[in-house]
Every structure is written in C-alpha cells, then in structure tokens.
C-alpha cells in the first residue's frame, strides 16, 4: 500500500512539473506546435498516427521537426507520453561559440588564474597549448590554488535557453589536469546567482575522467538566463578546464551581428558517406550537362574518394581551358571544408540553371574538380562522435595512421641540395622533380598514392586544400631546411656553427609574390579571416593582420601536399584553414557558407591570372611536355598532352621561352595586364638541325661522315698541302670542318689535362653523381662543334644553341 501511494504521489508531482515547464502554445497545425521552452508537441489522437511516425509506446527515439515540410528528421531526443497521447521533443541547442570564437573574449570571465598563460580566455573547448606550456599560450583555464572560491563565467549578452555544457581537461603533454565535478549557476544581472537544483538539493554534475575527451552534461530542463557559471567542486591535479556552452536564443530575441541569415536555398547539414554520395548524385541529375561524378581511388577501408567535375564539357580536357581543384577532408575531423564543397556544388548547379552570368563564365572557362573527402574512413569515425564530442585528434589520421597532408615525397631537400651544389637545372630540374625510387613502395598511405596518381594524370593549374583548426591561409614552401629541435641538445659551440651554416634556412619559392597574392585573394575575400585583431584561434595573430602566412615560418612540415604539387606538377596550391572549430555545429554551416562563398569563387577566378598558350610545330601538331620558362623566375612549367600550358603570373612584362626536345627554342615578350583573362602567348617550334641529323642517322642506320679523312701531323695541325689550294665553295667548307675538328680535339685534350691535375691535388669529400646523362641531353657533340657564323649551309641549316643556364 505504501509503495502504491508513493508511486501515485510521484506521478502527480511529475505531471505538475511537466505542466509548469512545458506551457503549451497555440497549435501551428492539426498535430504540431512548438512551446516556449523549445519543445515540439505532436498530438496523437490515435495510435495509428504513432505508427505512422514509427513510434512505440514509451520508446525513446531521435527526431527533428521541420516546420517547412512538416516532417521529422533524426537530430533530437523525443519521447511518447501515454497519458495525453503526445510526443514531446526537446530540440538540440547549438553551441554558443566558445570553440568557434563567436563568443568573444570580453564575454568570458573567471575567478582567478594560476598565471597569465592560463587566463579565462584559454578556457575554450579544444584550446591547444604551445610547445612551451609555461608561456602565454596555456592549454586551459587554470585557477589560482590560493583562492577559496572558483568559478568560470560566460555572458551570452542576451537571454537564451541554456540546455547543457561540454567540459574538457587541460591540453598538455606532461600534466593530467581536469575537473571531475561541478555545480552550475545562472543569473540575469551577474549579481544574484541561482544554482541549478533538482527540487531537493543543488545538482552536482560529474565531469571528466581524462583531460582530452569532451563530456556533455545536459540539463533536465532548459534554463532561461543571460549568464552561466561553472563552479568546480573536485578536480584531478590542478584545477584546469576547457568548455563549451549549449543554448538556444529565445524566439523573441533579436539577432546579433554574428547571426548571418543564409541567402541561398541550400542543404545546410552534415552528410555522412552515404548521404554525401546521394547528394552528389542528385546534383548530377539536376545538372547532367555540366557535371560528372568520378572517383580518384579508394581508401584503405575500400571507400571511394568521390570527385565532382563541373565544366561545360565534363569528362574531357579542352585545349586552352585550365583545370582547377578544391580538395577537403585530408583530416577526417576537419569537416567544414567537406560541407563547403558540397554547398559549392549545389550553388554552381543552381546558379547555372538560373543563368547567373558569373557562374556561367566560370563553368564555361574552367574545368573545376571538387573532392569533398580525401580521408573518408577517418571522417566516418569523427561523424559517429558528432560535433563537439570528438577531441582534437579523433579522426585526424587515416585508418593506417598516416597524416595525408604530410605523407608526400620530400622533393624540397632534393631541389635545395642540388641548388647548393650548382646542379640546377643541368642535373636536377627546377620543376617536375621526379619522385625518388621506391618511395611508393615505402610507408605511404593508400589515399596518398591515389592523390599522386590523380595529380599526375590531370594538368591542374591552381588548387587549394581546405583544412580546419585555425583561420588563415598558408602558402609554400611548407618545409624549412632543418628543424631547430634537432639541435636542442647540442653544446653552444656546435649550435653556433649550425646556425651559421643554416642562415637563411627559410627558403622562398621562385613564385613568392604570386603565392602571396593567391593566399590574399582568399583571405581578403573571406568575411572574417582578416578580423584577427583579437588574435588567432590559439595564439596571438601570426599573420600580421593579413590573414596569410608562409607555412614554413608558422608550423613547418616535411613532405607536404603543397610543396609536392609545386615541385612535381604545374599546380600552384595553398592551404586554407577555415576556422577554429574543426567540426562546427550544423547550425553554423549557413553562416560559414556566407563567410566563404565569395572567397571560394574569387579564388577559382585566379586561374586566369598570367599567360596561356599552345606550343606546336610548324605543321600544327601539339607538342606535349615542352618546357615553358620565364626569365627571372627559376621555376618552369610543362605543356599538357594537348600542347597547351598555363603560367600563373602577376601583371608585368616577361620574356618567355619555350623549349622542346628536337626543336629550336623560341623566346617571346609577353605582357600580363590587370584584366580578368590570361594573356595569349603561343609558340610555333621548328625542328632543330640536330633533329634533322638524327632523322638521317635513323634512315641510313649509321652516323653520317661530316669530315673526310685528312692526314694530320703530330702537332695536330691539318696538312693543307695534301688538299691543295682551297678553291671553290666546297673546299672552303671542308677546310672549315677540319678547323673545327682540330679545335674540338684541342679542347678535349685541355679538359683531360685539367681533370688529371685536379685529381692528383685534391681528394673530394663528397662523391658527385655522374653528369653524363644530363649533359648529353642538353649539349650534344654537334652543338659544341659548330657555331652559327661559320657552319656550312648547303645541305643543313646548322645552328648554335645558346646555353640554357
């Protein structure tokens, strides 16, 4: 009897509490309406309606109500109440923006700080510490242990419905600090505080059990307030914590300047692998004439790495039309780039169908490739944890443990070592540096191999990879000559010597100014990337107010995708870090699209900056793999299989030279203006004399005799008496041939004697690689033999080719 009485009393209390906390509003339709406390109530007059929505009595499910389509989707927790035949659904509130920095520094306060490096501003979720944990960039808010009361406070600046908090410990390699329990208090004026309670006592919430894993605490009912305080009660190690606050703005509240309403009718939500593939298929069906779906390879788990091509002639490289690429998802937990590329696909398709002139011009003049997920395995892992609940590293690497971005061959060391020895461009070219032997047989991710193959078979001109965790744009080189950390244990004398040797270790590319322009194009077209007066995500502003930085001077890496793209292909590539929050909440996707839309389009348009043209022979046949070099810029490009090329350049006048094996080099003056189109600069190549001789040799299957047998005395002088007087043009040409042969023999003897003297006096410490292959391809025996003024011209138009250094 007593148990039955208590049960009845508890049911009455719960019913009374439910009526107080969930006041009903006017119904919006026959079955649906939204309450003031952000509940969705679905009236169920019959059990048939419940079956229609797939609900079972007293079953907990996940759903989301769309007022526009009057349908339910998976997002928030709902439960069926038998008594009033209704379904109550508390909508999931988004983060206020501690991690994404939408919550500004002056909205965060704390009772104290252990020292200046661990102030309240360091208490944002996923805040990362610097290498030196004692400097101003600590990895959490840490309280002063001498204080008696500890609290961490966030000012929402308007009344919101607080629904929960997410806590995390300190980012540190040496300390294990986190808060294990805490109270939560609320206020509307920051003076009078009410601690959240369950009707009987203050509610003690359990926090973290390690320093890295985020823990979400949801309140049993939403609390309307302006201020929220976390009151730590127990902790492991030092009192340190990072956190995010969940809250929904009230329906009557006014939007702030950070609330950017979307202007495009696009799908602003996160997509897993299956949903991403389905969306790309839908876009292809809506715009079949300008889109094509293909995959560049498979991940280690067998998931395809899908790409969307957008062009007026998809599936085919058109002569004179440059190729552009955007890639995202190199790190699976950096998901904003993935969703931005899916939104860009939707936008280009929709605007093309709506006859947007700018989009028409892009689609018709550029072959655009969009790859939203280069690491699909890791993304699925991060997606399973959801926004805010994965730590900083979860899903960063591939299934095999590789960081794809820095898994490419180190071509920088090959180039710089050759430059120091004077081997460029004779032994080692300044472009299209070959991949070292056995690299692809070593520790290389399956995804990396697929990307390299894709880059080699497509003549990309410009590209960007979209990442996260910071808000800036970086450009190559991404690698420094040597890392300082390699010498931290050396004595002072050795350290000083290494520093003198490595002076100027930061190497700039030959296209430094152009790379800066490309990075600034994205950063300055972005709505907020240059608003860094309050610093970057984890440190002070490292970009000098420009939103761009050379990667090697910021966080150098070895074997980056950007450096490989520049040194092995024609493609100029930068990295764009889209924001502090690697996995932003779904509610922030619309505003992030608004921030990045213009930047995404403006960067694609930069593919037309510079010169372009076709290299062909006199018969009009295109010449593939011809080299196009610009005077004063020690980085060349090659023509595609169709003979066309693009060379990104800033405005100015340039002497451009085209070279191809078997053809005479040609130089032109090309002027790059400030208009939006690339300057045409084509070349028509004529076969060189050496090519003609090779043809004759191939036809006769032997080497032609250019000099008749002439007696030569012991002093290497031609016996002119045996030939008689030089009468007639033919004899004059033969005489010149003999003189040139004598000159060649004399030079070979002098060279041999010089080499002998050097070998007898010095012992080289480093064995140089043989250079015979390089010299034979650039300086033939025939080119050393003749010069332009005295060469015979009756049968062949011999020509002296200028040294190509």
XYZ file of N, CA and C in Angstrom, residues 296-444:
447
model
N 38.735 9.146 -57.534
C 40.173 9.205 -57.791
C 40.901 8.023 -57.182
N 40.186 7.161 -56.477
C 40.794 5.995 -55.848
C 39.958 5.543 -54.670
N 40.498 4.623 -53.887
C 39.803 4.100 -52.726
C 40.652 4.274 -51.479
N 39.961 4.362 -50.347
C 40.640 4.460 -49.064
C 41.118 3.078 -48.629
N 41.798 3.032 -47.500
C 42.296 1.749 -47.009
C 41.161 0.814 -46.629
N 39.985 1.368 -46.320
C 38.820 0.554 -45.981
C 37.899 0.325 -47.175
N 38.337 0.764 -48.348
C 37.581 0.486 -49.555
C 36.530 1.517 -49.917
N 36.473 2.648 -49.207
C 35.522 3.703 -49.557
C 36.079 4.519 -50.722
N 35.239 4.825 -51.677
C 35.677 5.576 -52.842
C 35.847 7.048 -52.503
N 36.889 7.651 -53.080
C 37.158 9.084 -52.900
C 36.522 9.818 -54.082
N 35.281 10.243 -53.900
C 34.491 10.792 -54.991
C 34.907 12.227 -55.328
N 34.842 12.532 -56.619
C 35.106 13.878 -57.120
C 33.953 14.303 -58.017
N 33.637 15.583 -57.980
C 32.624 16.161 -58.861
C 33.323 17.106 -59.831
N 33.165 16.839 -61.118
C 33.699 17.738 -62.140
C 32.583 18.644 -62.632
N 32.869 19.934 -62.691
C 31.896 20.909 -63.164
C 32.527 21.671 -64.321
N 31.958 21.501 -65.517
C 32.510 22.098 -66.725
C 31.441 22.081 -67.802
N 31.619 22.941 -68.812
C 30.649 22.929 -69.913
C 30.824 21.712 -70.802
N 31.927 21.004 -70.655
C 32.154 19.780 -71.417
C 32.770 18.746 -70.482
N 31.983 18.233 -69.509
C 32.555 17.347 -68.486
C 33.099 16.059 -69.079
N 34.179 15.607 -68.483
C 34.798 14.361 -68.913
C 35.892 14.518 -69.935
N 36.181 15.742 -70.358
C 37.168 15.942 -71.419
C 37.974 17.203 -71.147
N 39.287 17.079 -71.314
C 40.141 18.263 -71.206
C 40.086 19.042 -72.517
N 39.670 20.295 -72.449
C 39.573 21.146 -73.635
C 40.837 21.983 -73.759
N 41.391 22.029 -74.951
C 42.602 22.806 -75.187
C 42.349 24.276 -74.866
N 43.205 24.819 -74.023
C 43.080 26.219 -73.638
C 42.245 26.459 -72.404
N 41.616 25.420 -71.850
C 40.780 25.575 -70.657
C 41.538 25.043 -69.447
N 41.835 25.874 -68.471
C 42.635 25.439 -67.323
C 41.840 24.516 -66.405
N 42.584 23.718 -65.646
C 41.989 22.778 -64.690
C 42.242 23.296 -63.273
N 41.187 23.259 -62.461
C 41.241 23.783 -61.096
C 40.730 22.714 -60.138
N 41.254 22.699 -58.918
C 40.781 21.733 -57.929
C 40.637 22.353 -56.541
N 39.582 21.955 -55.850
C 39.407 22.148 -54.414
C 39.353 20.759 -53.789
N 40.114 20.560 -52.733
C 40.066 19.298 -52.003
C 39.815 19.588 -50.531
N 39.176 18.651 -49.865
C 38.897 18.789 -48.439
C 38.962 17.415 -47.799
N 38.933 17.408 -46.471
C 38.898 16.143 -45.757
C 40.206 15.399 -45.702
N 41.340 16.079 -45.891
C 42.626 15.413 -45.676
C 42.704 14.855 -44.263
N 42.146 15.613 -43.328
C 41.996 15.158 -41.949
C 40.494 14.963 -41.709
N 40.114 13.763 -41.336
C 38.704 13.416 -41.294
C 37.879 14.217 -40.322
N 38.491 14.763 -39.260
C 37.718 15.515 -38.273
C 37.627 17.002 -38.598
N 38.208 17.431 -39.709
C 38.090 18.829 -40.145
C 37.038 18.868 -41.248
N 35.781 19.026 -40.828
C 34.649 18.702 -41.701
C 34.054 19.910 -42.406
N 34.425 21.126 -42.023
C 33.799 22.292 -42.636
C 34.098 22.361 -44.130
N 35.319 22.061 -44.531
C 35.662 22.077 -45.950
C 34.828 21.100 -46.750
N 34.550 19.939 -46.179
C 33.711 18.936 -46.837
C 32.335 19.514 -47.138
N 31.708 20.130 -46.142
C 30.358 20.663 -46.335
C 30.362 21.886 -47.253
N 31.428 22.687 -47.198
C 31.503 23.852 -48.092
C 31.583 23.418 -49.552
N 32.317 22.350 -49.840
C 32.403 21.884 -51.223
C 31.079 21.288 -51.686
N 30.359 20.604 -50.800
C 29.030 20.124 -51.163
C 28.079 21.285 -51.417
N 28.197 22.329 -50.613
C 27.377 23.523 -50.831
C 27.771 24.226 -52.127
N 29.080 24.232 -52.441
C 29.537 24.863 -53.678
C 29.006 24.108 -54.896
N 28.970 22.782 -54.823
C 28.366 22.009 -55.914
C 26.908 22.406 -56.123
N 26.149 22.466 -55.034
C 24.743 22.848 -55.138
C 24.604 24.252 -55.717
N 25.440 25.165 -55.223
C 25.352 26.564 -55.645
C 25.638 26.717 -57.134
N 26.728 26.097 -57.613
C 27.081 26.240 -59.021
C 26.008 25.648 -59.925
N 25.464 24.506 -59.543
C 24.406 23.883 -60.340
C 23.163 24.764 -60.369
N 22.748 25.221 -59.209
C 21.528 26.026 -59.115
C 21.675 27.350 -59.863
N 22.804 28.026 -59.648
C 23.002 29.336 -60.280
C 23.214 29.201 -61.785
N 23.816 28.117 -62.222
C 23.962 27.909 -63.674
C 22.599 27.734 -64.322
N 21.732 26.967 -63.677
C 20.381 26.789 -64.214
C 19.569 28.079 -64.168
N 19.936 28.961 -63.227
C 19.239 30.251 -63.123
C 19.906 31.338 -63.955
N 20.882 30.963 -64.798
C 21.557 31.873 -65.729
C 22.316 32.995 -65.014
N 22.994 32.637 -63.935
C 23.882 33.589 -63.270
C 25.088 33.811 -64.182
N 25.334 35.044 -64.666
C 26.412 35.254 -65.651
C 27.791 34.926 -65.113
N 28.045 35.197 -63.823
C 29.361 34.903 -63.264
C 29.599 33.400 -63.213
N 28.596 32.652 -62.800
C 28.732 31.197 -62.738
C 28.847 30.610 -64.141
N 28.097 31.147 -65.097
C 28.223 30.679 -66.478
C 29.647 30.880 -66.980
N 30.232 32.027 -66.674
C 31.587 32.308 -67.134
C 32.586 31.345 -66.492
N 32.404 31.033 -65.215
C 33.295 30.092 -64.549
C 33.178 28.692 -65.146
N 31.964 28.229 -65.295
C 31.748 26.868 -65.777
C 32.257 26.694 -67.199
N 32.124 27.721 -68.022
C 32.495 27.618 -69.427
C 33.978 27.867 -69.673
N 34.674 28.465 -68.718
C 36.083 28.798 -68.948
C 37.047 28.015 -68.074
N 36.543 27.244 -67.108
C 37.398 26.491 -66.196
C 36.822 25.087 -66.036
N 37.694 24.110 -65.968
C 37.272 22.744 -65.630
C 37.531 22.560 -64.145
N 36.457 22.566 -63.351
C 36.531 22.593 -61.894
C 36.368 21.177 -61.349
N 37.268 20.790 -60.440
C 37.203 19.485 -59.780
C 37.042 19.725 -58.277
N 36.020 19.124 -57.671
C 35.747 19.277 -56.245
C 35.762 17.902 -55.587
N 36.665 17.721 -54.623
C 36.773 16.451 -53.895
C 36.500 16.743 -52.422
N 35.313 16.417 -51.925
C 34.962 16.809 -50.554
C 35.587 15.953 -49.467
N 36.033 14.727 -49.779
C 36.521 13.846 -48.714
C 37.682 12.999 -49.220
N 38.906 13.409 -48.864
C 40.095 12.640 -49.221
C 40.439 11.589 -48.173
N 39.775 11.638 -47.033
C 40.024 10.680 -45.955
C 38.682 10.190 -45.409
N 37.903 9.473 -46.228
C 36.538 9.110 -45.828
C 36.475 8.192 -44.617
N 37.473 7.334 -44.425
C 37.456 6.437 -43.268
C 37.478 7.225 -41.962
N 38.385 8.191 -41.870
C 38.512 8.970 -40.644
C 37.297 9.865 -40.433
N 36.701 10.359 -41.520
C 35.509 11.191 -41.354
C 34.368 10.402 -40.712
N 34.177 9.158 -41.136
C 33.108 8.359 -40.562
C 33.298 8.182 -39.060
N 34.550 8.083 -38.619
C 34.838 7.968 -37.192
C 34.472 9.257 -36.458
N 34.855 10.407 -37.028
C 34.521 11.684 -36.400
C 33.020 11.951 -36.444
N 32.381 11.592 -37.555
C 30.942 11.813 -37.700
C 30.154 11.001 -36.686
N 30.634 9.813 -36.369
C 29.953 8.966 -35.393
C 29.950 9.617 -34.014
N 31.033 10.305 -33.651
C 31.075 11.011 -32.367
C 30.254 12.286 -32.405
N 30.174 12.924 -33.559
C 29.354 14.113 -33.689
C 30.106 15.389 -33.381
N 29.454 16.509 -33.671
C 30.046 17.812 -33.417
C 30.291 18.007 -31.931
N 31.429 18.579 -31.595
C 31.852 18.945 -30.242
C 32.305 17.753 -29.391
N 31.908 16.524 -29.748
C 32.183 15.399 -28.857
C 33.452 14.642 -29.215
N 34.028 14.908 -30.363
C 35.319 14.316 -30.688
C 36.432 15.224 -30.184
N 37.515 14.648 -29.702
C 38.611 15.507 -29.250
C 39.389 16.045 -30.453
N 40.455 16.759 -30.167
C 41.194 17.459 -31.213
C 41.798 16.518 -32.240
N 42.098 15.286 -31.846
C 42.836 14.372 -32.720
C 41.971 13.265 -33.308
N 40.791 12.991 -32.773
C 39.987 11.869 -33.231
C 39.586 12.041 -34.689
N 40.015 11.124 -35.556
C 39.712 11.209 -36.974
C 40.700 12.025 -37.779
N 41.791 12.455 -37.153
C 42.771 13.272 -37.871
C 43.554 12.445 -38.886
N 43.928 11.212 -38.502
C 44.767 10.364 -39.333
C 43.933 9.340 -40.092
N 44.564 8.698 -41.055
C 43.891 7.637 -41.788
C 43.741 6.405 -40.903
N 43.057 5.411 -41.424
C 42.882 4.169 -40.678
C 44.228 3.509 -40.392
N 45.214 3.755 -41.269
C 46.551 3.162 -41.082
C 47.473 4.055 -40.264
N 46.985 5.223 -39.858
C 47.778 6.097 -39.003
C 48.592 7.146 -39.729
N 48.254 7.471 -40.972
C 49.014 8.463 -41.737
C 48.310 9.817 -41.706
N 49.094 10.879 -41.654
C 48.593 12.230 -41.894
C 48.792 12.500 -43.386
N 47.720 12.475 -44.144
C 47.833 12.516 -45.604
C 48.546 13.779 -46.064
N 48.279 14.925 -45.441
C 48.831 16.190 -45.924
C 50.344 16.175 -45.954
N 50.981 15.495 -44.997
C 52.444 15.461 -44.958
C 52.973 14.054 -45.206
N 52.312 13.344 -46.130
C 52.702 11.990 -46.473
C 53.272 11.899 -47.895
N 53.628 13.038 -48.471
C 54.137 13.080 -49.841
C 55.671 13.065 -49.836
N 56.296 12.724 -50.977
C 57.766 12.671 -51.008
C 58.388 14.038 -50.777
N 59.511 14.029 -50.092
C 60.254 15.263 -49.800
C 61.100 15.630 -51.019
N 60.539 16.460 -51.887
C 61.275 16.941 -53.054
C 62.049 18.218 -52.745
N 61.709 18.884 -51.634
C 62.408 20.114 -51.253
C 63.886 19.855 -51.027
N 64.196 18.812 -50.285
C 65.608 18.518 -49.985
C 66.388 18.202 -51.251
N 65.733 17.524 -52.202
C 66.409 17.222 -53.470
C 66.744 18.504 -54.210
N 65.771 19.423 -54.292
C 65.998 20.680 -55.006
C 67.033 21.540 -54.302
N 66.902 21.707 -52.993
C 67.818 22.593 -52.277
C 69.238 22.037 -52.258
N 69.375 20.722 -52.114
C 70.713 20.141 -52.177
C 71.353 20.339 -53.531
N 70.559 20.214 -54.600
C 71.091 20.441 -55.943
C 71.445 21.902 -56.157
N 70.651 22.808 -55.624
C 70.967 24.236 -55.746
C 72.279 24.573 -55.047
N 72.486 24.020 -53.862
C 73.724 24.290 -53.131
C 74.951 23.779 -53.885
N 74.802 22.747 -54.695
C 75.921 22.178 -55.441
C 76.016 22.726 -56.859
N 75.083 23.597 -57.231
C 75.104 24.163 -58.570
C 74.643 23.200 -59.636
N 73.806 22.242 -59.273
C 73.345 21.239 -60.220
C 72.033 21.614 -60.902
N 71.445 22.740 -60.529
C 70.175 23.150 -61.129
C 70.461 24.174 -62.215
N 69.930 24.031 -63.424
C 68.986 22.992 -63.853
C 69.625 21.861 -64.650
N 70.979 21.768 -64.660
C 71.641 20.794 -65.526
C 71.388 19.362 -65.076
N 71.596 19.081 -63.794
C 71.443 17.730 -63.280
C 70.040 17.520 -62.715
N 69.583 18.480 -61.934
C 68.244 18.415 -61.325
C 67.439 19.589 -61.852
N 66.266 19.353 -62.426
C 65.462 20.465 -62.944
C 64.851 21.275 -61.810
N 64.416 22.486 -62.141
C 63.767 23.328 -61.129
C 62.263 23.107 -61.091
N 61.786 22.106 -61.775
C 60.355 21.812 -61.856
C 60.196 20.347 -62.205
N 58.996 19.793 -61.938
C 58.712 18.398 -62.263
C 59.833 17.472 -61.781
N 60.241 17.673 -60.540
C 61.291 16.843 -59.956
C 60.752 15.423 -59.799
N 61.478 14.433 -60.280
C 60.963 13.052 -60.226
C 60.798 12.570 -58.781
N 59.852 11.668 -58.588
C 59.655 11.039 -57.284
C 60.796 10.071 -57.027
N 61.390 10.093 -55.849
C 62.503 9.179 -55.567
C 62.090 7.723 -55.752
N 63.068 6.913 -56.174
C 62.803 5.499 -56.380
C 62.391 4.834 -55.067
N 61.479 3.898 -55.191
C 60.992 3.086 -54.072
C 60.170 3.877 -53.065
N 59.861 5.155 -53.352
C 59.040 5.906 -52.399
C 57.656 5.286 -52.265
N 57.035 4.986 -53.395
C 55.684 4.444 -53.367
C 55.637 3.039 -52.798
N 56.803 2.408 -52.633
C 56.843 1.084 -52.014
C 57.088 1.164 -50.518
N 57.254 2.383 -49.992
C 57.536 2.553 -48.579
C 56.284 2.842 -47.771
N 56.457 3.657 -46.726
C 55.355 3.981 -45.817
C 54.509 5.107 -46.406
N 53.645 4.740 -47.299
C 52.780 5.697 -47.978
C 51.346 5.218 -47.868
